[in-house]
């Protein structure tokens, strides 16, 4: 079984996360267990799931089948919008632990702020309390704007360790990354390849891939690493899983990084929302 050579990021609560993780949406059923197990076998040590992915059972099962020690793998899940009320949030995390078959989560995120419901600050207080009890080691958020971040930090004095946001070459999120830098929050990237719109055939990507003798997917993930973003690519293919993890032995030039970031301007893209579930869930 491969050991992971992935570096780690220090977080604002004193813990660490691997610099790349494995996204598990929409992996489900036996094929889902196989894909997560293979990700662990090729060396991923951070798994990203969510209540809304309905695959926490599969993720827990893959972890058990891997034979890896619990403390060698970090498991992250997410609180859905429909569980933001304080007591619901507490019960929700107990439910996640039960489905995963774990007695603690390494990281738990508020999946969306759901500002129209207006209970994300309550949800954050619940996560702060769950952390004190040791049920969740680190707590963070996803899809939060600066305003949402400031509100929960002011309310509790606790800064999220990560904000997981949509981030890829066609949507590099400069402003959000600058806010994270100021607040001491690590940027985690969902849809890091760009999903259906991945720029795998863009000349700026293929030229760098050719120069370095790597694949276009590896170039995109290396771009994340050089931005300081923590990507969580999903792949069902063991070969692409392996490639995606192998992005720490080569370097893009500053011009290549800038050229890839400039794909966003060509696109003129605006925030596109979340493809994997609905905000009000
Ligand atoms: N917080 C949120 O609101 C939110 C929202 C969306 C997603 N997420 C999380 O982010 C994770 C990743 O996002 P995502 O799945 O939307 O997008 P992604 O990881 O950017 O893209 C996944 C797609 O890219 C393909 N792919 C992977 N590696 C490749 C490579 N090296 N070369 C070519 N194609 C490659 C995969 O196909 P194959 O499987 O065939 O390789 C899959 O179709 C999810 O699994 C989930 O955990 C979170």
mmCIF file of C-alpha atoms and ligand atoms in Angstrom:
data_model
loop_
_atom_site.group_PDB
_atom_site.id
_atom_site.type_symbol
_atom_site.label_atom_id
_atom_site.label_comp_id
_atom_site.label_asym_id
_atom_site.label_seq_id
_atom_site.Cartn_x
_atom_site.Cartn_y
_atom_site.Cartn_z
ATOM 1 C CA UNK A 1 0.000 0.000 0.000
ATOM 2 C CA UNK A 2 1.423 3.359 -1.026
ATOM 3 C CA UNK A 3 2.485 5.819 1.600
ATOM 4 C CA UNK A 4 1.393 9.343 0.962
ATOM 5 C CA UNK A 5 4.127 11.845 0.083
ATOM 6 C CA UNK A 6 1.691 14.692 0.257
ATOM 7 C CA UNK A 7 2.806 17.720 2.291
ATOM 8 C CA UNK A 8 0.503 19.169 4.913
ATOM 9 C CA UNK A 9 -0.966 22.587 5.619
ATOM 10 C CA UNK A 10 -0.941 23.923 9.174
ATOM 11 C CA UNK A 11 -4.388 25.150 10.190
ATOM 12 C CA UNK A 12 -5.343 28.025 12.500
ATOM 13 C CA UNK A 13 -6.376 25.612 15.306
ATOM 14 C CA UNK A 14 -2.978 23.886 15.481
ATOM 15 C CA UNK A 15 -3.961 20.823 13.442
ATOM 16 C CA UNK A 16 -2.933 19.957 9.877
ATOM 17 C CA UNK A 17 -4.541 18.700 6.665
ATOM 18 C CA UNK A 18 -2.944 16.995 3.665
ATOM 19 C CA UNK A 19 -2.388 19.465 0.804
ATOM 20 C CA UNK A 20 -4.755 17.423 -1.401
ATOM 21 C CA UNK A 21 -7.811 15.342 -0.560
ATOM 22 C CA UNK A 22 -10.233 12.990 -2.286
ATOM 23 C CA UNK A 23 -13.735 14.194 -3.227
ATOM 24 C CA UNK A 24 -16.362 11.479 -2.870
ATOM 25 C CA UNK A 25 -19.411 12.949 -4.620
ATOM 26 C CA UNK A 26 -21.252 11.147 -6.303
ATOM 27 C CA UNK A 27 -19.595 7.836 -5.335
ATOM 28 C CA UNK A 28 -22.167 5.451 -3.877
ATOM 29 C CA UNK A 29 -22.911 1.743 -3.477
ATOM 30 C CA UNK A 30 -20.344 -0.993 -4.125
ATOM 31 C CA UNK A 31 -18.669 1.003 -6.898
ATOM 32 C CA UNK A 32 -18.405 3.922 -4.497
ATOM 33 C CA UNK A 33 -16.773 1.782 -1.813
ATOM 34 C CA UNK A 34 -14.317 0.436 -4.423
ATOM 35 C CA UNK A 35 -13.434 3.948 -5.621
ATOM 36 C CA UNK A 36 -12.833 5.286 -2.092
ATOM 37 C CA UNK A 37 -10.856 2.158 -1.157
ATOM 38 C CA UNK A 38 -8.686 2.567 -4.231
ATOM 39 C CA UNK A 39 -8.128 6.244 -3.342
ATOM 40 C CA UNK A 40 -6.873 5.166 0.093
ATOM 41 C CA UNK A 41 -4.673 2.500 -1.499
ATOM 42 C CA UNK A 42 -3.005 4.974 -3.856
ATOM 43 C CA UNK A 43 -2.284 7.252 -0.896
ATOM 44 C CA UNK A 44 -5.067 9.797 -0.242
ATOM 45 C CA UNK A 45 -5.319 10.549 3.465
ATOM 46 C CA UNK A 46 -8.162 13.100 3.425
ATOM 47 C CA UNK A 47 -11.686 12.045 2.384
ATOM 48 C CA UNK A 48 -14.384 14.640 1.707
ATOM 49 C CA UNK A 49 -17.989 13.519 2.175
ATOM 50 C CA UNK A 50 -21.265 15.201 3.259
ATOM 51 C CA UNK A 51 -24.651 14.276 4.660
ATOM 52 C CA UNK A 52 -26.104 15.400 1.335
ATOM 53 C CA UNK A 53 -23.924 12.983 -0.678
ATOM 54 C CA UNK A 54 -25.688 10.076 1.071
ATOM 55 C CA UNK A 55 -22.437 8.105 0.996
ATOM 56 C CA UNK A 56 -21.104 8.388 4.555
ATOM 57 C CA UNK A 57 -21.777 4.640 4.973
ATOM 58 C CA UNK A 58 -19.684 3.860 1.909
ATOM 59 C CA UNK A 59 -16.834 6.118 3.033
ATOM 60 C CA UNK A 60 -16.773 4.469 6.481
ATOM 61 C CA UNK A 61 -16.868 1.012 4.915
ATOM 62 C CA UNK A 62 -13.976 1.797 2.552
ATOM 63 C CA UNK A 63 -11.944 3.103 5.486
ATOM 64 C CA UNK A 64 -12.536 -0.108 7.454
ATOM 65 C CA UNK A 65 -11.688 -2.304 4.440
ATOM 66 C CA UNK A 66 -8.461 -0.365 3.852
ATOM 67 C CA UNK A 67 -7.043 -1.653 7.132
ATOM 68 C CA UNK A 68 -5.494 1.775 7.717
ATOM 69 C CA UNK A 69 -5.284 3.042 11.275
ATOM 70 C CA UNK A 70 -8.016 5.569 12.103
ATOM 71 C CA UNK A 71 -5.469 8.231 13.033
ATOM 72 C CA UNK A 72 -3.734 7.905 9.641
ATOM 73 C CA UNK A 73 -6.764 9.092 7.649
ATOM 74 C CA UNK A 74 -8.688 12.356 7.992
ATOM 75 C CA UNK A 75 -12.412 12.236 7.372
ATOM 76 C CA UNK A 76 -14.351 15.406 6.614
ATOM 77 C CA UNK A 77 -18.130 15.679 6.347
ATOM 78 C CA UNK A 78 -20.653 18.508 6.045
ATOM 79 C CA UNK A 79 -23.758 19.735 7.819
ATOM 80 C CA UNK A 80 -26.696 20.255 5.429
ATOM 81 C CA UNK A 81 -28.751 23.458 5.414
ATOM 82 C CA UNK A 82 -31.826 21.721 6.814
ATOM 83 C CA UNK A 83 -29.879 20.925 10.033
ATOM 84 C CA UNK A 84 -28.747 24.458 10.973
ATOM 85 C CA UNK A 85 -30.903 24.863 14.101
ATOM 86 C CA UNK A 86 -28.655 24.217 17.144
ATOM 87 C CA UNK A 87 -30.213 20.930 18.342
ATOM 88 C CA UNK A 88 -30.595 19.670 14.768
ATOM 89 C CA UNK A 89 -26.924 20.384 14.100
ATOM 90 C CA UNK A 90 -25.845 18.419 17.180
ATOM 91 C CA UNK A 91 -28.084 15.488 16.173
ATOM 92 C CA UNK A 92 -26.847 15.715 12.572
ATOM 93 C CA UNK A 93 -23.210 15.254 13.550
ATOM 94 C CA UNK A 94 -24.128 12.255 15.731
ATOM 95 C CA UNK A 95 -25.902 10.840 12.655
ATOM 96 C CA UNK A 96 -22.822 11.372 10.475
ATOM 97 C CA UNK A 97 -20.635 9.603 13.031
ATOM 98 C CA UNK A 98 -23.053 6.704 13.178
ATOM 99 C CA UNK A 99 -23.207 6.289 9.397
ATOM 100 C CA UNK A 100 -19.421 6.567 9.111
ATOM 101 C CA UNK A 101 -18.928 4.148 12.012
ATOM 102 C CA UNK A 102 -16.505 6.585 13.664
ATOM 103 C CA UNK A 103 -16.290 8.111 17.100
ATOM 104 C CA UNK A 104 -14.907 11.422 15.868
ATOM 105 C CA UNK A 105 -14.692 13.441 12.656
ATOM 106 C CA UNK A 106 -11.428 15.145 11.733
ATOM 107 C CA UNK A 107 -13.240 18.026 10.075
ATOM 108 C CA UNK A 108 -16.865 19.093 9.796
ATOM 109 C CA UNK A 109 -18.080 21.941 7.605
ATOM 110 C CA UNK A 110 -21.287 23.938 7.312
ATOM 111 C CA UNK A 111 -22.106 22.961 3.729
ATOM 112 C CA UNK A 112 -23.826 26.226 2.715
ATOM 113 C CA UNK A 113 -24.609 29.398 4.698
ATOM 114 C CA UNK A 114 -28.252 29.344 3.472
ATOM 115 C CA UNK A 115 -28.607 33.061 4.307
ATOM 116 C CA UNK A 116 -32.317 33.095 3.484
ATOM 117 C CA UNK A 117 -32.894 30.692 6.402
ATOM 118 C CA UNK A 118 -30.512 32.744 8.556
ATOM 119 C CA UNK A 119 -29.396 30.045 10.997
ATOM 120 C CA UNK A 120 -25.783 29.537 10.000
ATOM 121 C CA UNK A 121 -24.495 31.343 13.112
ATOM 122 C CA UNK A 122 -26.516 28.928 15.255
ATOM 123 C CA UNK A 123 -25.042 26.012 13.306
ATOM 124 C CA UNK A 124 -21.555 27.415 13.894
ATOM 125 C CA UNK A 125 -22.150 27.615 17.669
ATOM 126 C CA UNK A 126 -23.173 23.945 17.584
ATOM 127 C CA UNK A 127 -19.955 23.000 15.766
ATOM 128 C CA UNK A 128 -17.898 24.994 18.286
ATOM 129 C CA UNK A 129 -19.551 23.008 21.110
ATOM 130 C CA UNK A 130 -19.087 19.671 19.308
ATOM 131 C CA UNK A 131 -15.416 20.504 18.952
ATOM 132 C CA UNK A 132 -15.155 21.151 22.699
ATOM 133 C CA UNK A 133 -16.654 17.709 23.301
ATOM 134 C CA UNK A 134 -14.063 16.120 20.984
ATOM 135 C CA UNK A 135 -16.622 14.746 18.510
ATOM 136 C CA UNK A 136 -15.158 16.931 15.778
ATOM 137 C CA UNK A 137 -11.444 17.772 15.779
ATOM 138 C CA UNK A 138 -11.571 20.786 13.445
ATOM 139 C CA UNK A 139 -14.464 22.881 12.182
ATOM 140 C CA UNK A 140 -14.905 24.878 9.015
ATOM 141 C CA UNK A 141 -17.383 26.144 6.461
ATOM 142 C CA UNK A 142 -18.169 25.936 2.759
ATOM 143 C CA UNK A 143 -19.519 28.478 0.282
ATOM 144 C CA UNK A 144 -19.286 31.333 2.824
ATOM 145 C CA UNK A 145 -18.792 34.940 1.719
ATOM 146 C CA UNK A 146 -16.691 37.457 3.669
ATOM 147 C CA UNK A 147 -19.844 38.740 5.380
ATOM 148 C CA UNK A 148 -20.812 35.255 6.593
ATOM 149 C CA UNK A 149 -17.271 34.564 7.788
ATOM 150 C CA UNK A 150 -17.035 37.805 9.754
ATOM 151 C CA UNK A 151 -20.423 37.209 11.375
ATOM 152 C CA UNK A 152 -19.550 33.768 12.800
ATOM 153 C CA UNK A 153 -16.063 34.858 13.876
ATOM 154 C CA UNK A 154 -17.456 37.922 15.677
ATOM 155 C CA UNK A 155 -20.163 35.798 17.263
ATOM 156 C CA UNK A 156 -17.952 33.060 18.710
ATOM 157 C CA UNK A 157 -14.323 34.186 18.477
ATOM 158 C CA UNK A 158 -13.673 30.963 16.538
ATOM 159 C CA UNK A 159 -12.347 31.218 12.981
ATOM 160 C CA UNK A 160 -13.132 28.336 10.573
ATOM 161 C CA UNK A 161 -10.013 26.366 9.627
ATOM 162 C CA UNK A 162 -11.130 26.156 5.990
ATOM 163 C CA UNK A 163 -13.728 27.623 3.650
ATOM 164 C CA UNK A 164 -14.399 25.110 0.877
ATOM 165 C CA UNK A 165 -15.384 27.044 -2.253
ATOM 166 C CA UNK A 166 -15.737 26.434 -5.958
ATOM 167 C CA UNK A 167 -12.281 27.135 -7.362
ATOM 168 C CA UNK A 168 -10.679 26.108 -10.646
ATOM 169 C CA UNK A 169 -8.827 27.779 -13.538
ATOM 170 C CA UNK A 170 -12.009 29.264 -14.982
ATOM 171 C CA UNK A 171 -12.988 30.585 -11.530
ATOM 172 C CA UNK A 172 -9.833 31.372 -9.538
ATOM 173 C CA UNK A 173 -11.571 33.313 -6.735
ATOM 174 C CA UNK A 174 -8.854 35.944 -6.159
ATOM 175 C CA UNK A 175 -10.981 38.048 -3.822
ATOM 176 C CA UNK A 176 -12.142 35.141 -1.693
ATOM 177 C CA UNK A 177 -8.565 33.854 -1.411
ATOM 178 C CA UNK A 178 -7.413 37.305 -0.295
ATOM 179 C CA UNK A 179 -10.136 37.376 2.396
ATOM 180 C CA UNK A 180 -9.028 33.931 3.588
ATOM 181 C CA UNK A 181 -5.417 35.136 3.703
ATOM 182 C CA UNK A 182 -6.404 38.082 5.917
ATOM 183 C CA UNK A 183 -8.503 35.919 8.263
ATOM 184 C CA UNK A 184 -6.102 32.953 8.510
ATOM 185 C CA UNK A 185 -8.457 30.508 6.759
ATOM 186 C CA UNK A 186 -7.151 27.808 4.395
ATOM 187 C CA UNK A 187 -8.859 27.795 0.995
ATOM 188 C CA UNK A 188 -10.194 24.372 0.039
ATOM 189 C CA UNK A 189 -11.275 23.914 -3.596
ATOM 190 C CA UNK A 190 -14.373 22.035 -4.747
ATOM 191 C CA UNK A 191 -14.692 21.071 -8.426
ATOM 192 C CA UNK A 192 -10.940 21.737 -8.642
ATOM 193 C CA UNK A 193 -10.715 20.517 -12.245
ATOM 194 C CA UNK A 194 -13.709 22.579 -13.340
ATOM 195 C CA UNK A 195 -15.899 19.518 -13.715
ATOM 196 C CA UNK A 196 -17.650 19.380 -17.132
ATOM 197 C CA UNK A 197 -15.847 22.539 -18.186
ATOM 198 C CA UNK A 198 -12.318 21.407 -17.206
ATOM 199 C CA UNK A 199 -9.762 23.255 -19.365
ATOM 200 C CA UNK A 200 -7.866 20.049 -20.183
ATOM 201 C CA UNK A 201 -7.408 21.032 -23.820
ATOM 202 C CA UNK A 202 -6.527 24.702 -23.343
ATOM 203 C CA UNK A 203 -3.115 25.399 -24.963
ATOM 204 C CA UNK A 204 -1.753 27.036 -21.781
ATOM 205 C CA UNK A 205 -2.466 23.777 -19.911
ATOM 206 C CA UNK A 206 -1.367 21.316 -22.596
ATOM 207 C CA UNK A 207 1.877 23.241 -23.264
ATOM 208 C CA UNK A 208 2.830 23.083 -19.568
ATOM 209 C CA UNK A 209 1.879 19.393 -19.467
ATOM 210 C CA UNK A 210 4.128 18.682 -22.449
ATOM 211 C CA UNK A 211 7.040 20.683 -21.023
ATOM 212 C CA UNK A 212 6.820 18.847 -17.698
ATOM 213 C CA UNK A 213 5.910 15.376 -19.017
ATOM 214 C CA UNK A 214 2.712 15.242 -16.937
ATOM 215 C CA UNK A 215 -1.005 15.162 -17.798
ATOM 216 C CA UNK A 216 -3.242 18.246 -18.166
ATOM 217 C CA UNK A 217 -5.126 17.175 -15.013
ATOM 218 C CA UNK A 218 -1.847 17.198 -13.073
ATOM 219 C CA UNK A 219 -1.076 20.699 -14.360
ATOM 220 C CA UNK A 220 -4.429 21.978 -13.084
ATOM 221 C CA UNK A 221 -3.933 20.409 -9.645
ATOM 222 C CA UNK A 222 -0.359 21.743 -9.480
ATOM 223 C CA UNK A 223 -1.799 25.217 -10.212
ATOM 224 C CA UNK A 224 -3.936 24.774 -7.077
ATOM 225 C CA UNK A 225 -0.901 23.762 -5.028
ATOM 226 C CA UNK A 226 1.005 26.837 -6.169
ATOM 227 C CA UNK A 227 -1.956 29.092 -5.276
ATOM 228 C CA UNK A 228 -2.011 27.559 -1.783
ATOM 229 C CA UNK A 229 -5.429 26.015 -2.464
ATOM 230 C CA UNK A 230 -6.272 22.559 -1.113
ATOM 231 C CA UNK A 231 -8.031 20.697 -3.967
ATOM 232 C CA UNK A 232 -10.274 17.659 -3.461
ATOM 233 C CA UNK A 233 -10.494 16.059 -6.933
ATOM 234 C CA UNK A 234 -12.908 13.178 -7.433
ATOM 235 C CA UNK A 235 -12.061 10.337 -9.782
ATOM 236 C CA UNK A 236 -13.525 6.851 -10.165
ATOM 237 C CA UNK A 237 -10.412 5.727 -12.027
ATOM 238 C CA UNK A 238 -7.489 4.391 -9.942
ATOM 239 C CA UNK A 239 -5.096 5.625 -12.637
ATOM 240 C CA UNK A 240 -6.430 9.208 -12.540
ATOM 241 C CA UNK A 241 -6.597 9.055 -8.729
ATOM 242 C CA UNK A 242 -2.869 8.210 -8.720
ATOM 243 C CA UNK A 243 -2.012 10.964 -11.219
ATOM 244 C CA UNK A 244 -4.014 13.528 -9.281
ATOM 245 C CA UNK A 245 -2.069 12.794 -6.112
ATOM 246 C CA UNK A 246 1.292 12.972 -7.872
ATOM 247 C CA UNK A 247 1.634 16.743 -8.184
ATOM 248 C CA UNK A 248 4.413 17.526 -5.708
ATOM 249 C CA UNK A 249 7.459 16.601 -7.817
ATOM 250 C CA UNK A 250 7.310 19.308 -10.487
ATOM 251 C CA UNK A 251 6.725 23.051 -10.676
ATOM 252 C CA UNK A 252 4.893 25.459 -12.971
ATOM 253 C CA UNK A 253 6.580 28.742 -13.846
ATOM 254 C CA UNK A 254 5.023 31.989 -12.626
ATOM 255 C CA UNK A 255 3.979 32.690 -16.222
ATOM 256 C CA UNK A 256 2.266 29.321 -16.481
ATOM 257 C CA UNK A 257 0.378 29.933 -13.218
ATOM 258 C CA UNK A 258 -0.676 33.397 -14.424
ATOM 259 C CA UNK A 259 -1.650 32.040 -17.843
ATOM 260 C CA UNK A 260 -3.875 29.385 -16.280
ATOM 261 C CA UNK A 261 -5.489 31.940 -13.957
ATOM 262 C CA UNK A 262 -6.150 34.137 -17.011
ATOM 263 C CA UNK A 263 -8.486 31.459 -18.425
ATOM 264 C CA UNK A 264 -11.122 33.003 -16.140
ATOM 265 C CA UNK A 265 -10.971 36.343 -17.952
ATOM 266 C CA UNK A 266 -11.419 34.618 -21.278
ATOM 267 C CA UNK A 267 -14.465 32.939 -19.831
ATOM 268 C CA UNK A 268 -15.997 35.975 -18.075
ATOM 269 C CA UNK A 269 -17.604 33.491 -15.747
ATOM 270 C CA UNK A 270 -19.802 34.320 -12.793
ATOM 271 C CA UNK A 271 -20.502 32.161 -9.737
ATOM 272 C CA UNK A 272 -22.393 29.164 -11.022
ATOM 273 C CA UNK A 273 -23.744 27.556 -7.852
ATOM 274 C CA UNK A 274 -23.332 24.072 -6.596
ATOM 275 C CA UNK A 275 -23.952 21.181 -8.967
ATOM 276 C CA UNK A 276 -24.270 18.517 -6.301
ATOM 277 C CA UNK A 277 -27.215 19.656 -4.224
ATOM 278 C CA UNK A 278 -29.607 22.515 -3.561
ATOM 279 C CA UNK A 279 -28.889 25.405 -1.276
ATOM 280 C CA UNK A 280 -32.018 25.066 0.804
ATOM 281 C CA UNK A 281 -31.629 21.345 1.572
HETATM 282 N N1 LIG B 1 -18.833 22.111 -0.817
HETATM 283 C C1 LIG B 1 -19.570 22.039 -1.906
HETATM 284 O O1 LIG B 1 -20.574 22.755 -2.033
HETATM 285 C C2 LIG B 1 -19.172 21.085 -2.993
HETATM 286 C C3 LIG B 1 -19.754 21.165 -4.256
HETATM 287 C C4 LIG B 1 -19.338 20.278 -5.252
HETATM 288 C C5 LIG B 1 -18.349 19.327 -4.976
HETATM 289 N N2 LIG B 1 -17.810 19.246 -3.712
HETATM 290 C C6 LIG B 1 -16.731 18.279 -3.392
HETATM 291 O O2 LIG B 1 -15.673 18.469 -4.312
HETATM 292 C C7 LIG B 1 -15.319 17.224 -4.897
HETATM 293 C C8 LIG B 1 -14.755 17.422 -6.286
HETATM 294 O O3 LIG B 1 -15.646 18.172 -7.086
HETATM 295 P P1 LIG B 1 -16.282 17.630 -8.461
HETATM 296 O O4 LIG B 1 -16.404 16.161 -8.389
HETATM 297 O O5 LIG B 1 -17.448 18.474 -8.733
HETATM 298 O O6 LIG B 1 -15.252 18.047 -9.548
HETATM 299 P P2 LIG B 1 -13.762 17.706 -10.021
HETATM 300 O O7 LIG B 1 -13.033 16.907 -9.015
HETATM 301 O O8 LIG B 1 -13.237 19.013 -10.462
HETATM 302 O O9 LIG B 1 -14.031 16.875 -11.306
HETATM 303 C C9 LIG B 1 -14.419 15.547 -11.289
HETATM 304 C C10 LIG B 1 -14.492 15.097 -12.748
HETATM 305 O O10 LIG B 1 -13.196 15.224 -13.361
HETATM 306 C C11 LIG B 1 -12.768 13.970 -13.869
HETATM 307 N N3 LIG B 1 -11.321 13.855 -13.588
HETATM 308 C C12 LIG B 1 -10.733 13.675 -12.393
HETATM 309 N N4 LIG B 1 -9.391 13.658 -12.519
HETATM 310 C C13 LIG B 1 -9.129 13.818 -13.842
HETATM 311 C C14 LIG B 1 -7.920 13.892 -14.596
HETATM 312 N N5 LIG B 1 -6.719 13.784 -14.013
HETATM 313 N N6 LIG B 1 -8.025 14.083 -15.924
HETATM 314 C C15 LIG B 1 -9.237 14.188 -16.513
HETATM 315 N N7 LIG B 1 -10.395 14.146 -15.864
HETATM 316 C C16 LIG B 1 -10.355 13.964 -14.527
HETATM 317 C C17 LIG B 1 -13.589 12.927 -13.148
HETATM 318 O O11 LIG B 1 -13.863 11.827 -13.984
HETATM 319 P P3 LIG B 1 -13.441 10.309 -13.563
HETATM 320 O O12 LIG B 1 -14.153 9.988 -12.299
HETATM 321 O O13 LIG B 1 -13.922 9.507 -14.728
HETATM 322 O O14 LIG B 1 -11.947 10.309 -13.440
HETATM 323 C C18 LIG B 1 -14.885 13.680 -12.831
HETATM 324 O O15 LIG B 1 -15.775 13.584 -13.929
HETATM 325 C C19 LIG B 1 -16.646 16.428 -4.858
HETATM 326 O O16 LIG B 1 -16.402 15.056 -5.031
HETATM 327 C C20 LIG B 1 -17.137 16.804 -3.490
HETATM 328 O O17 LIG B 1 -16.467 16.047 -2.492
HETATM 329 C C21 LIG B 1 -18.206 20.119 -2.732
#
